């Protein structure tokens, strides 16, 4: 999928490919990392470089409307805050 899309971007005159890095895809559970298949960020960057383009990464955790609710804030807070996200957590 990526080589064709990157080539279309180049053929269309672009010189930069911008993409979000959906961190909840790369770390679906705390300490459990996933960089294979469509999450292979290094492979993606190498393909962009081979095409002679630049990459602009928009690294999460928040990714606006392109992802449902932008980010899983309760999950992240439970990983880093050691506290409840809201009073509803106990409901």
mmCIF file of N, CA and C in Angstrom:
data_model
loop_
_atom_site.group_PDB
_atom_site.id
_atom_site.type_symbol
_atom_site.label_atom_id
_atom_site.label_comp_id
_atom_site.label_asym_id
_atom_site.label_seq_id
_atom_site.Cartn_x
_atom_site.Cartn_y
_atom_site.Cartn_z
ATOM 1 N N UNK A 1 0.821 -1.189 0.000
ATOM 2 C CA UNK A 1 0.000 0.000 0.000
ATOM 3 C C UNK A 1 0.869 1.259 0.000
ATOM 4 N N UNK A 2 1.872 1.313 0.857
ATOM 5 C CA UNK A 2 2.657 2.539 0.990
ATOM 6 C C UNK A 2 3.419 2.934 -0.262
ATOM 7 N N UNK A 3 4.118 2.012 -0.936
ATOM 8 C CA UNK A 3 4.892 2.447 -2.109
ATOM 9 C C UNK A 3 4.038 3.146 -3.161
ATOM 10 N N UNK A 4 2.856 2.615 -3.426
ATOM 11 C CA UNK A 4 1.983 3.223 -4.421
ATOM 12 C C UNK A 4 1.500 4.607 -4.013
ATOM 13 N N UNK A 5 1.125 4.762 -2.759
ATOM 14 C CA UNK A 5 0.657 6.061 -2.284
ATOM 15 C C UNK A 5 1.786 7.087 -2.256
ATOM 16 N N UNK A 6 2.962 6.643 -1.848
ATOM 17 C CA UNK A 6 4.115 7.552 -1.817
ATOM 18 C C UNK A 6 4.471 7.997 -3.233
ATOM 19 N N UNK A 7 4.433 7.073 -4.175
ATOM 20 C CA UNK A 7 4.740 7.428 -5.562
ATOM 21 C C UNK A 7 3.701 8.388 -6.135
ATOM 22 N N UNK A 8 2.444 8.181 -5.801
ATOM 23 C CA UNK A 8 1.395 9.101 -6.264
ATOM 24 C C UNK A 8 1.613 10.501 -5.700
ATOM 25 N N UNK A 9 2.050 10.574 -4.450
ATOM 26 C CA UNK A 9 2.341 11.876 -3.846
ATOM 27 C C UNK A 9 3.471 12.566 -4.602
ATOM 28 N N UNK A 10 4.512 11.804 -4.914
ATOM 29 C CA UNK A 10 5.649 12.375 -5.651
ATOM 30 C C UNK A 10 5.226 12.795 -7.055
ATOM 31 N N UNK A 11 4.491 11.926 -7.727
ATOM 32 C CA UNK A 11 4.025 12.243 -9.082
ATOM 33 C C UNK A 11 3.122 13.473 -9.092
ATOM 34 N N UNK A 12 2.441 13.704 -7.999
ATOM 35 C CA UNK A 12 1.563 14.866 -7.890
ATOM 36 C C UNK A 12 2.306 16.148 -7.529
ATOM 37 N N UNK A 13 3.630 16.043 -7.363
ATOM 38 C CA UNK A 13 4.422 17.236 -7.113
ATOM 39 C C UNK A 13 4.706 17.533 -5.646
ATOM 40 N N UNK A 14 4.309 16.645 -4.761
ATOM 41 C CA UNK A 14 4.581 16.879 -3.345
ATOM 42 C C UNK A 14 6.045 16.587 -3.029
ATOM 43 N N UNK A 15 6.554 17.227 -2.005
ATOM 44 C CA UNK A 15 7.917 16.912 -1.568
ATOM 45 C C UNK A 15 7.955 16.465 -0.108
ATOM 46 N N UNK A 16 6.792 16.509 0.564
ATOM 47 C CA UNK A 16 6.695 16.081 1.959
ATOM 48 C C UNK A 16 5.470 15.192 2.124
ATOM 49 N N UNK A 17 5.663 14.086 2.827
ATOM 50 C CA UNK A 17 4.554 13.218 3.203
ATOM 51 C C UNK A 17 4.357 13.396 4.702
ATOM 52 N N UNK A 18 3.156 13.764 5.080
ATOM 53 C CA UNK A 18 2.855 13.971 6.498
ATOM 54 C C UNK A 18 1.940 12.854 6.977
ATOM 55 N N UNK A 19 2.218 12.344 8.156
ATOM 56 C CA UNK A 19 1.350 11.316 8.716
ATOM 57 C C UNK A 19 1.356 11.380 10.233
ATOM 58 N N UNK A 20 0.230 10.998 10.798
ATOM 59 C CA UNK A 20 0.170 10.821 12.241
ATOM 60 C C UNK A 20 0.844 9.504 12.606
ATOM 61 N N UNK A 21 1.355 9.422 13.804
ATOM 62 C CA UNK A 21 1.822 8.165 14.380
ATOM 63 C C UNK A 21 0.841 7.860 15.503
ATOM 64 N N UNK A 22 -0.058 6.927 15.226
ATOM 65 C CA UNK A 22 -1.103 6.571 16.183
ATOM 66 C C UNK A 22 -0.484 5.704 17.268
ATOM 67 N N UNK A 23 -0.115 6.327 18.370
ATOM 68 C CA UNK A 23 0.669 5.607 19.364
ATOM 69 C C UNK A 23 -0.109 4.463 20.004
ATOM 70 N N UNK A 24 -1.416 4.562 20.088
ATOM 71 C CA UNK A 24 -2.162 3.441 20.664
ATOM 72 C C UNK A 24 -2.150 2.236 19.737
ATOM 73 N N UNK A 25 -1.736 2.410 18.489
ATOM 74 C CA UNK A 25 -1.502 1.272 17.602
ATOM 75 C C UNK A 25 -0.138 0.647 17.838
ATOM 76 N N UNK A 26 0.820 1.483 18.219
ATOM 77 C CA UNK A 26 2.178 0.997 18.469
ATOM 78 C C UNK A 26 2.360 0.461 19.882
ATOM 79 N N UNK A 27 1.537 0.907 20.803
ATOM 80 C CA UNK A 27 1.592 0.414 22.182
ATOM 81 C C UNK A 27 0.156 0.151 22.649
ATOM 82 N N UNK A 28 -0.433 -0.986 22.194
ATOM 83 C CA UNK A 28 -1.835 -1.264 22.524
ATOM 84 C C UNK A 28 -2.081 -1.502 24.013
ATOM 85 N N UNK A 29 -1.079 -1.931 24.715
ATOM 86 C CA UNK A 29 -1.143 -2.082 26.172
ATOM 87 C C UNK A 29 0.189 -1.582 26.720
ATOM 88 N N UNK A 30 0.177 -1.071 27.901
ATOM 89 C CA UNK A 30 1.395 -0.488 28.472
ATOM 90 C C UNK A 30 2.542 -1.494 28.434
ATOM 91 N N UNK A 31 3.644 -1.062 27.833
ATOM 92 C CA UNK A 31 4.840 -1.891 27.748
ATOM 93 C C UNK A 31 4.802 -2.947 26.666
ATOM 94 N N UNK A 32 3.731 -3.003 25.888
ATOM 95 C CA UNK A 32 3.586 -3.988 24.812
ATOM 96 C C UNK A 32 3.654 -3.233 23.475
ATOM 97 N N UNK A 33 4.787 -3.329 22.792
ATOM 98 C CA UNK A 33 5.026 -2.533 21.598
ATOM 99 C C UNK A 33 4.785 -3.335 20.335
ATOM 100 N N UNK A 34 4.316 -2.639 19.296
ATOM 101 C CA UNK A 34 3.975 -3.290 18.029
ATOM 102 C C UNK A 34 4.456 -2.408 16.876
ATOM 103 N N UNK A 35 5.490 -2.861 16.181
ATOM 104 C CA UNK A 35 6.032 -2.123 15.037
ATOM 105 C C UNK A 35 6.123 -3.007 13.807
ATOM 106 N N UNK A 36 5.252 -3.969 13.659
ATOM 107 C CA UNK A 36 5.268 -4.869 12.508
ATOM 108 C C UNK A 36 4.147 -4.502 11.538
ATOM 109 N N UNK A 37 4.239 -5.080 10.352
ATOM 110 C CA UNK A 37 3.206 -4.921 9.333
ATOM 111 C C UNK A 37 2.915 -3.446 9.046
ATOM 112 N N UNK A 38 1.679 -3.038 9.155
ATOM 113 C CA UNK A 38 1.322 -1.652 8.820
ATOM 114 C C UNK A 38 1.783 -0.644 9.871
ATOM 115 N N UNK A 39 2.319 -1.126 10.972
ATOM 116 C CA UNK A 39 2.854 -0.251 12.022
ATOM 117 C C UNK A 39 4.375 -0.142 11.952
ATOM 118 N N UNK A 40 4.968 -0.620 10.865
ATOM 119 C CA UNK A 40 6.426 -0.599 10.704
ATOM 120 C C UNK A 40 6.869 0.806 10.295
ATOM 121 N N UNK A 41 7.102 1.623 11.272
ATOM 122 C CA UNK A 41 7.426 3.034 11.062
ATOM 123 C C UNK A 41 8.767 3.208 10.344
ATOM 124 N N UNK A 42 9.751 2.396 10.689
ATOM 125 C CA UNK A 42 11.067 2.504 10.053
ATOM 126 C C UNK A 42 10.962 2.178 8.567
ATOM 127 N N UNK A 43 10.226 1.146 8.219
ATOM 128 C CA UNK A 43 10.037 0.794 6.801
ATOM 129 C C UNK A 43 9.355 1.932 6.043
ATOM 130 N N UNK A 44 8.336 2.512 6.644
ATOM 131 C CA UNK A 44 7.635 3.625 6.022
ATOM 132 C C UNK A 44 8.587 4.786 5.742
ATOM 133 N N UNK A 45 9.389 5.150 6.735
ATOM 134 C CA UNK A 45 10.326 6.270 6.572
ATOM 135 C C UNK A 45 11.375 5.969 5.503
ATOM 136 N N UNK A 46 11.826 4.734 5.433
ATOM 137 C CA UNK A 46 12.794 4.359 4.391
ATOM 138 C C UNK A 46 12.172 4.450 3.002
ATOM 139 N N UNK A 47 10.921 4.057 2.868
ATOM 140 C CA UNK A 47 10.238 4.164 1.576
ATOM 141 C C UNK A 47 10.077 5.619 1.149
ATOM 142 N N UNK A 48 9.759 6.481 2.091
ATOM 143 C CA UNK A 48 9.625 7.914 1.792
ATOM 144 C C UNK A 48 10.983 8.459 1.333
ATOM 145 N N UNK A 49 12.048 8.088 2.033
ATOM 146 C CA UNK A 49 13.390 8.551 1.667
ATOM 147 C C UNK A 49 13.801 8.029 0.296
ATOM 148 N N UNK A 50 13.520 6.756 0.013
ATOM 149 C CA UNK A 50 13.865 6.175 -1.295
ATOM 150 C C UNK A 50 13.174 6.910 -2.434
ATOM 151 N N UNK A 51 11.999 7.433 -2.172
ATOM 152 C CA UNK A 51 11.263 8.173 -3.200
ATOM 153 C C UNK A 51 11.785 9.596 -3.350
ATOM 154 N N UNK A 52 12.727 9.979 -2.483
ATOM 155 C CA UNK A 52 13.276 11.329 -2.566
ATOM 156 C C UNK A 52 12.397 12.381 -1.910
ATOM 157 N N UNK A 53 11.542 11.948 -1.007
ATOM 158 C CA UNK A 53 10.641 12.861 -0.321
ATOM 159 C C UNK A 53 11.054 13.022 1.135
ATOM 160 N N UNK A 54 10.469 14.011 1.783
ATOM 161 C CA UNK A 54 10.658 14.223 3.209
ATOM 162 C C UNK A 54 9.442 13.659 3.949
ATOM 163 N N UNK A 55 9.644 13.324 5.221
ATOM 164 C CA UNK A 55 8.537 12.860 6.059
ATOM 165 C C UNK A 55 8.347 13.834 7.210
ATOM 166 N N UNK A 56 7.101 14.149 7.471
ATOM 167 C CA UNK A 56 6.738 14.975 8.621
ATOM 168 C C UNK A 56 5.842 14.119 9.501
ATOM 169 N N UNK A 57 6.377 13.688 10.648
ATOM 170 C CA UNK A 57 5.612 12.827 11.546
ATOM 171 C C UNK A 57 4.882 13.652 12.585
ATOM 172 N N UNK A 58 3.644 13.340 12.769
ATOM 173 C CA UNK A 58 2.825 13.978 13.809
ATOM 174 C C UNK A 58 2.598 12.917 14.878
ATOM 175 N N UNK A 59 3.534 12.870 15.813
ATOM 176 C CA UNK A 59 3.526 11.826 16.823
ATOM 177 C C UNK A 59 2.545 12.192 17.926
ATOM 178 N N UNK A 60 1.676 11.231 18.278
ATOM 179 C CA UNK A 60 0.622 11.401 19.269
ATOM 180 C C UNK A 60 1.149 11.841 20.617
ATOM 181 N N UNK A 61 0.351 11.759 21.604
ATOM 182 C CA UNK A 61 -0.778 10.849 21.678
ATOM 183 C C UNK A 61 -2.081 11.383 21.082
ATOM 184 N N UNK A 62 -2.265 12.684 20.939
ATOM 185 C CA UNK A 62 -3.548 13.190 20.465
ATOM 186 C C UNK A 62 -3.520 13.378 18.954
ATOM 187 N N UNK A 63 -4.533 12.857 18.260
ATOM 188 C CA UNK A 63 -4.547 12.935 16.806
ATOM 189 C C UNK A 63 -5.836 13.507 16.232
ATOM 190 N N UNK A 64 -6.524 14.312 16.981
ATOM 191 C CA UNK A 64 -7.715 15.031 16.516
ATOM 192 C C UNK A 64 -8.808 14.120 15.985
ATOM 193 N N UNK A 65 -9.492 14.571 14.959
ATOM 194 C CA UNK A 65 -10.688 13.881 14.481
ATOM 195 C C UNK A 65 -10.394 12.687 13.586
ATOM 196 N N UNK A 66 -9.150 12.481 13.207
ATOM 197 C CA UNK A 66 -8.830 11.383 12.315
ATOM 198 C C UNK A 66 -8.902 10.025 13.014
ATOM 199 N N UNK A 67 -9.101 10.026 14.298
ATOM 200 C CA UNK A 67 -9.155 8.797 15.094
ATOM 201 C C UNK A 67 -10.279 9.000 16.090
ATOM 202 N N UNK A 68 -11.105 8.011 16.302
ATOM 203 C CA UNK A 68 -12.233 8.177 17.213
ATOM 204 C C UNK A 68 -11.795 8.703 18.570
ATOM 205 N N UNK A 69 -12.346 9.814 18.947
ATOM 206 C CA UNK A 69 -12.076 10.496 20.207
ATOM 207 C C UNK A 69 -10.636 10.987 20.313
ATOM 208 N N UNK A 70 -9.857 10.922 19.247
ATOM 209 C CA UNK A 70 -8.511 11.482 19.240
ATOM 210 C C UNK A 70 -7.482 10.692 19.990
ATOM 211 N N UNK A 71 -7.866 10.095 21.109
ATOM 212 C CA UNK A 71 -6.883 9.434 21.949
ATOM 213 C C UNK A 71 -7.601 8.746 23.094
ATOM 214 N N UNK A 72 -7.040 7.679 23.573
ATOM 215 C CA UNK A 72 -7.630 6.969 24.693
ATOM 216 C C UNK A 72 -7.083 7.550 25.991
ATOM 217 N N UNK A 73 -7.566 8.719 26.366
ATOM 218 C CA UNK A 73 -7.048 9.424 27.540
ATOM 219 C C UNK A 73 -7.204 8.641 28.839
ATOM 220 N N UNK A 74 -8.335 7.988 29.089
ATOM 221 C CA UNK A 74 -8.418 7.237 30.345
ATOM 222 C C UNK A 74 -7.355 6.153 30.450
ATOM 223 N N UNK A 75 -7.071 5.477 29.344
ATOM 224 C CA UNK A 75 -6.049 4.434 29.355
ATOM 225 C C UNK A 75 -4.683 5.034 29.665
ATOM 226 N N UNK A 76 -4.336 6.107 29.005
ATOM 227 C CA UNK A 76 -3.024 6.719 29.200
ATOM 228 C C UNK A 76 -2.878 7.269 30.601
ATOM 229 N N UNK A 77 -3.928 7.860 31.102
ATOM 230 C CA UNK A 77 -3.853 8.411 32.451
ATOM 231 C C UNK A 77 -3.670 7.297 33.472
ATOM 232 N N UNK A 78 -4.325 6.183 33.252
ATOM 233 C CA UNK A 78 -4.159 5.081 34.196
ATOM 234 C C UNK A 78 -2.736 4.552 34.158
ATOM 235 N N UNK A 79 -2.038 4.708 33.018
ATOM 236 C CA UNK A 79 -0.650 4.249 32.910
ATOM 237 C C UNK A 79 0.294 5.207 33.621
ATOM 238 N N UNK A 80 0.011 6.491 33.546
ATOM 239 C CA UNK A 80 0.989 7.465 34.011
ATOM 240 C C UNK A 80 0.596 8.219 35.280
ATOM 241 N N UNK A 81 -0.664 8.220 35.623
ATOM 242 C CA UNK A 81 -1.112 9.057 36.737
ATOM 243 C C UNK A 81 -1.268 8.297 38.049
ATOM 244 N N UNK A 82 -1.435 6.992 37.967
ATOM 245 C CA UNK A 82 -1.731 6.207 39.162
ATOM 246 C C UNK A 82 -2.957 6.735 39.884
ATOM 247 N N UNK A 83 -3.905 7.230 39.123
ATOM 248 C CA UNK A 83 -5.129 7.733 39.730
ATOM 249 C C UNK A 83 -6.286 7.480 38.786
ATOM 250 N N UNK A 84 -7.497 7.645 39.296
ATOM 251 C CA UNK A 84 -8.674 7.491 38.464
ATOM 252 C C UNK A 84 -8.764 8.668 37.498
ATOM 253 N N UNK A 85 -9.267 8.394 36.304
ATOM 254 C CA UNK A 85 -9.453 9.464 35.325
ATOM 255 C C UNK A 85 -10.611 10.359 35.727
ATOM 256 N N UNK A 86 -11.638 9.758 36.262
ATOM 257 C CA UNK A 86 -12.789 10.525 36.714
ATOM 258 C C UNK A 86 -13.503 9.725 37.787
ATOM 259 N N UNK A 87 -14.474 10.318 38.392
ATOM 260 C CA UNK A 87 -15.250 9.617 39.417
ATOM 261 C C UNK A 87 -16.054 8.483 38.792
ATOM 262 N N UNK A 88 -16.293 8.533 37.485
ATOM 263 C CA UNK A 88 -17.053 7.482 36.810
ATOM 264 C C UNK A 88 -16.272 6.185 36.672
ATOM 265 N N UNK A 89 -14.958 6.222 36.886
ATOM 266 C CA UNK A 89 -14.133 5.020 36.763
ATOM 267 C C UNK A 89 -14.570 3.936 37.736
ATOM 268 N N UNK A 90 -15.115 4.316 38.847
ATOM 269 C CA UNK A 90 -15.516 3.333 39.851
ATOM 270 C C UNK A 90 -16.938 2.836 39.634
ATOM 271 N N UNK A 91 -17.655 3.387 38.644
ATOM 272 C CA UNK A 91 -19.045 3.011 38.386
ATOM 273 C C UNK A 91 -19.087 1.758 37.562
#
